Amino acid sequence: MSSKLVKGTAILTIGLFLSKALGLLYLIPLYAIVGKESMGLYQYAYIPYNIALSIAISGAPLAVSRFVARYNALGDYATGRKLMKSGMLYMIITGVIAFLIVFFLAEPIAHLVIHDDEQIFTIEQITTVIRWVSYALLVVPLMSIVRGFLQGYNKMEPTAVSQLIEQIIRIIAVLVGAYIVVNFMHESPEKAINFAVFAAFIGGLAGLGVLYWYWKKYKPEFDYLLENSIQPAEETSFFKMYKELFSYLLPFILVGVINPLYQFVDMVTFNGAMFSIGKSGVSDIYLTMLNLLTHKFVMIPVMVATGFSMALIPVLTTFYAKNDQKGITRSLDQTYQIMLFLTIPLVIGLMVLSSEFYQLLYEKDLMGAKILATYAPVAILFGLYTVTAAILQGIDRHKWILFNSLAGLLVKLIINIPLIKLFETNGAILATAIGYAIAVGLNIGIITKALQYHSEMVFRRIILIGILNLIMFVAVYFTLKGLTTLSVVDGKMHALLYILVCTAIGGAIYGYLSLKTGLAQKLFGERLTRFTDKLGF
């Protein structure tokens, strides 16, 4: 069973990573097709969409899979099928409601973000693009219940493949559609963006088609298990079934929606604050850089680090159930250390090479590079929030997730406008960092108290990780200085070359020092130790 779990987790992680990587890379050609200004319309559409989508489906696959797996383990396959049938209807209704809400709130949202005639976009343009993206909400929620049901039977491949196909078809539709609209139909980039956001609906249909194929493939197996299902002493009512399901679901929804909510706060407050200080002419572009173009970069360290550290959460939950204090301390030690060990060097890379990364993906832009360098460290807080919230879920402290998350968001809402007026985009970033720091601090406080967790060793290890990263930072910084002294970056391939050289040197130094100090072996276990012993570390 453990090997199946590891395989399933690996499949989901790889699928998610590929999907997220494609979600970043396709912005390069799209940016080239529609230009910097039109990308602003893209982010105005996707933030309301992401909020509605997160509320509609966040945690649904996990919650449904947990429910189905629980009853399957009892030999009761009928209850899971009952949930599947009713859940599909529920998700269809949820999708329609989410679509209608986003479609009809599009104009009020547009009024919130447009404050001055000097801004690039009009209320009508933003209203239209939000309405175009809302159609995807009709199909995407339905996929979540199917994915969750299949995961409950330990069928992880359909989720990974459907996510990947959904993303690939969406990207093809985005790029081909935008190119045809601009270059063959000779329409405006605005029209191209409208089609590009509608591509989420096309991708959703493709993902649904993949899941239907897998359903047909596994249906004989599911039918056989259903025929041999035990008859429970008492049939599970719909009320009891959905009460249990929502007890799993609600905490996942909040964790899934919190980052889009922070972005939404920026979306509805940034332009007004910039207007008040006479910066309306650049506010749309700066907000696009903050909420879309650099945000994609910042989420990469979060995805990589949490993918590794989150795998330890089920182990922690087991130790908690057994009241094994040593096991709890060991798991928390590892979780925090691995998360920071992986996130900090990636953040440093983004900070030092911000200009090169921005030029590689988009174009040479001093402001974009500055925003990326300032925003990158917040990735550490994003990662810590995700991990600590998952720990609280694992130890059934769901109400604290709600309280702590909303406390941080409320602080962001209160201080965002004053900080933007003082520091412009840096103010919005600082408000996000403060909000997340409050939520993370409260989460860690609750974890420490609930699990009686105290570990001086972790503080010593964090100091060691900091020292290794400082050495790596110095090496990468002076390597880049030397390269730019010889030749200033001129073009995307030049930027890529400098990124490859600097990351190779930084990675080699960080890897060598981690192995030489024994830190990597202590974090990643026996397999790495056996390998490094052969190398003489």
PDB file of C-alpha atoms in Angstrom, residues 77-177:
ATOM      1  CA  TYR A  77     -18.579   0.832  -2.294  1.00  0.00           C
ATOM      2  CA  ALA A  78     -22.230   1.818  -2.677  1.00  0.00           C
ATOM      3  CA  THR A  79     -21.947   4.973  -0.530  1.00  0.00           C
ATOM      4  CA  GLY A  80     -19.097   6.330  -2.646  1.00  0.00           C
ATOM      5  CA  ARG A  81     -21.101   5.749  -5.850  1.00  0.00           C
ATOM      6  CA  LYS A  82     -24.095   7.426  -4.239  1.00  0.00           C
ATOM      7  CA  LEU A  83     -21.938  10.478  -3.517  1.00  0.00           C
ATOM      8  CA  MET A  84     -20.594  10.427  -7.083  1.00  0.00           C
ATOM      9  CA  LYS A  85     -24.068  10.535  -8.660  1.00  0.00           C
ATOM     10  CA  SER A  86     -25.482  13.227  -6.397  1.00  0.00           C
ATOM     11  CA  GLY A  87     -22.162  15.108  -6.357  1.00  0.00           C
ATOM     12  CA  MET A  88     -22.127  15.467 -10.123  1.00  0.00           C
ATOM     13  CA  LEU A  89     -25.515  17.144 -10.007  1.00  0.00           C
ATOM     14  CA  TYR A  90     -24.347  19.336  -7.121  1.00  0.00           C
ATOM     15  CA  MET A  91     -21.218  20.392  -9.039  1.00  0.00           C
ATOM     16  CA  ILE A  92     -23.214  21.184 -12.177  1.00  0.00           C
ATOM     17  CA  ILE A  93     -25.494  23.441 -10.106  1.00  0.00           C
ATOM     18  CA  THR A  94     -22.464  24.969  -8.339  1.00  0.00           C
ATOM     19  CA  GLY A  95     -20.809  25.658 -11.696  1.00  0.00           C
ATOM     20  CA  VAL A  96     -23.924  27.347 -13.084  1.00  0.00           C
ATOM     21  CA  ILE A  97     -24.293  29.504  -9.947  1.00  0.00           C
ATOM     22  CA  ALA A  98     -20.584  30.445 -10.033  1.00  0.00           C
ATOM     23  CA  PHE A  99     -20.897  31.322 -13.737  1.00  0.00           C
ATOM     24  CA  LEU A 100     -23.941  33.540 -13.148  1.00  0.00           C
ATOM     25  CA  ILE A 101     -22.308  35.313 -10.183  1.00  0.00           C
ATOM     26  CA  VAL A 102     -19.112  36.130 -12.093  1.00  0.00           C
ATOM     27  CA  PHE A 103     -21.011  37.043 -15.292  1.00  0.00           C
ATOM     28  CA  PHE A 104     -23.374  39.485 -13.603  1.00  0.00           C
ATOM     29  CA  LEU A 105     -20.804  40.904 -11.159  1.00  0.00           C
ATOM     30  CA  ALA A 106     -18.390  41.645 -14.020  1.00  0.00           C
ATOM     31  CA  GLU A 107     -19.526  45.249 -14.415  1.00  0.00           C
ATOM     32  CA  PRO A 108     -19.548  46.101 -10.674  1.00  0.00           C
ATOM     33  CA  ILE A 109     -16.018  44.629 -10.426  1.00  0.00           C
ATOM     34  CA  ALA A 110     -14.950  46.739 -13.417  1.00  0.00           C
ATOM     35  CA  HIS A 111     -16.245  49.878 -11.662  1.00  0.00           C
ATOM     36  CA  LEU A 112     -14.085  48.986  -8.645  1.00  0.00           C
ATOM     37  CA  VAL A 113     -10.848  48.846 -10.649  1.00  0.00           C
ATOM     38  CA  ILE A 114     -11.307  51.802 -13.004  1.00  0.00           C
ATOM     39  CA  HIS A 115     -10.874  55.181 -11.301  1.00  0.00           C
ATOM     40  CA  ASP A 116      -9.601  57.553 -13.957  1.00  0.00           C
ATOM     41  CA  ASP A 117      -9.734  58.210 -17.719  1.00  0.00           C
ATOM     42  CA  GLU A 118      -5.915  58.099 -17.811  1.00  0.00           C
ATOM     43  CA  GLN A 119      -6.004  54.346 -17.165  1.00  0.00           C
ATOM     44  CA  ILE A 120      -5.393  52.102 -20.155  1.00  0.00           C
ATOM     45  CA  PHE A 121      -8.674  50.176 -20.012  1.00  0.00           C
ATOM     46  CA  THR A 122     -12.335  51.131 -19.884  1.00  0.00           C
ATOM     47  CA  ILE A 123     -15.083  49.687 -17.693  1.00  0.00           C
ATOM     48  CA  GLU A 124     -16.631  48.077 -20.779  1.00  0.00           C
ATOM     49  CA  GLN A 125     -13.381  46.309 -21.733  1.00  0.00           C
ATOM     50  CA  ILE A 126     -12.880  44.809 -18.258  1.00  0.00           C
ATOM     51  CA  THR A 127     -16.553  43.802 -18.013  1.00  0.00           C
ATOM     52  CA  THR A 128     -16.342  41.982 -21.354  1.00  0.00           C
ATOM     53  CA  VAL A 129     -13.161  40.059 -20.590  1.00  0.00           C
ATOM     54  CA  ILE A 130     -14.445  38.886 -17.165  1.00  0.00           C
ATOM     55  CA  ARG A 131     -17.641  37.636 -18.813  1.00  0.00           C
ATOM     56  CA  TRP A 132     -15.690  35.723 -21.448  1.00  0.00           C
ATOM     57  CA  VAL A 133     -13.691  33.790 -18.815  1.00  0.00           C
ATOM     58  CA  SER A 134     -16.779  33.008 -16.699  1.00  0.00           C
ATOM     59  CA  TYR A 135     -17.962  30.313 -19.157  1.00  0.00           C
ATOM     60  CA  ALA A 136     -15.199  27.975 -17.940  1.00  0.00           C
ATOM     61  CA  LEU A 137     -17.008  27.746 -14.590  1.00  0.00           C
ATOM     62  CA  LEU A 138     -19.726  25.692 -16.307  1.00  0.00           C
ATOM     63  CA  VAL A 139     -17.410  22.700 -16.863  1.00  0.00           C
ATOM     64  CA  VAL A 140     -14.421  22.900 -14.486  1.00  0.00           C
ATOM     65  CA  PRO A 141     -16.308  22.164 -11.188  1.00  0.00           C
ATOM     66  CA  LEU A 142     -17.713  18.938 -12.654  1.00  0.00           C
ATOM     67  CA  MET A 143     -14.182  17.649 -13.212  1.00  0.00           C
ATOM     68  CA  SER A 144     -13.284  18.029  -9.538  1.00  0.00           C
ATOM     69  CA  ILE A 145     -15.857  15.500  -8.296  1.00  0.00           C
ATOM     70  CA  VAL A 146     -14.796  12.916 -10.906  1.00  0.00           C
ATOM     71  CA  ARG A 147     -11.134  13.381 -10.031  1.00  0.00           C
ATOM     72  CA  GLY A 148     -11.886  13.005  -6.331  1.00  0.00           C
ATOM     73  CA  PHE A 149     -13.918   9.819  -6.883  1.00  0.00           C
ATOM     74  CA  LEU A 150     -11.129   8.222  -8.946  1.00  0.00           C
ATOM     75  CA  GLN A 151      -8.502   9.244  -6.377  1.00  0.00           C
ATOM     76  CA  GLY A 152     -10.610   7.542  -3.704  1.00  0.00           C
ATOM     77  CA  TYR A 153      -9.909   4.288  -5.559  1.00  0.00           C
ATOM     78  CA  ASN A 154      -6.197   5.239  -5.673  1.00  0.00           C
ATOM     79  CA  LYS A 155      -6.462   6.057  -9.401  1.00  0.00           C
ATOM     80  CA  MET A 156      -4.150   9.078  -9.519  1.00  0.00           C
ATOM     81  CA  GLU A 157      -3.267   8.928 -13.203  1.00  0.00           C
ATOM     82  CA  PRO A 158      -6.622  10.338 -14.467  1.00  0.00           C
ATOM     83  CA  THR A 159      -6.211  13.488 -12.360  1.00  0.00           C
ATOM     84  CA  ALA A 160      -2.633  14.108 -13.518  1.00  0.00           C
ATOM     85  CA  VAL A 161      -3.348  13.358 -17.203  1.00  0.00           C
ATOM     86  CA  SER A 162      -6.600  15.351 -17.320  1.00  0.00           C
ATOM     87  CA  GLN A 163      -4.911  18.378 -15.693  1.00  0.00           C
ATOM     88  CA  LEU A 164      -2.090  18.191 -18.195  1.00  0.00           C
ATOM     89  CA  ILE A 165      -4.351  17.744 -21.248  1.00  0.00           C
ATOM     90  CA  GLU A 166      -6.644  20.510 -20.005  1.00  0.00           C
ATOM     91  CA  GLN A 167      -3.672  22.856 -19.734  1.00  0.00           C
ATOM     92  CA  ILE A 168      -2.158  21.855 -23.101  1.00  0.00           C
ATOM     93  CA  ILE A 169      -5.437  22.271 -25.017  1.00  0.00           C
ATOM     94  CA  ARG A 170      -6.111  25.570 -23.255  1.00  0.00           C
ATOM     95  CA  ILE A 171      -2.656  26.902 -24.131  1.00  0.00           C
ATOM     96  CA  ILE A 172      -2.950  25.792 -27.761  1.00  0.00           C
ATOM     97  CA  ALA A 173      -6.346  27.508 -27.992  1.00  0.00           C
ATOM     98  CA  VAL A 174      -4.955  30.649 -26.298  1.00  0.00           C
ATOM     99  CA  LEU A 175      -1.918  31.002 -28.542  1.00  0.00           C
ATOM    100  CA  VAL A 176      -3.401  29.860 -31.862  1.00  0.00           C
ATOM    101  CA  GLY A 177      -6.589  31.857 -31.283  1.00  0.00           C
TER     102      GLY A 177
END
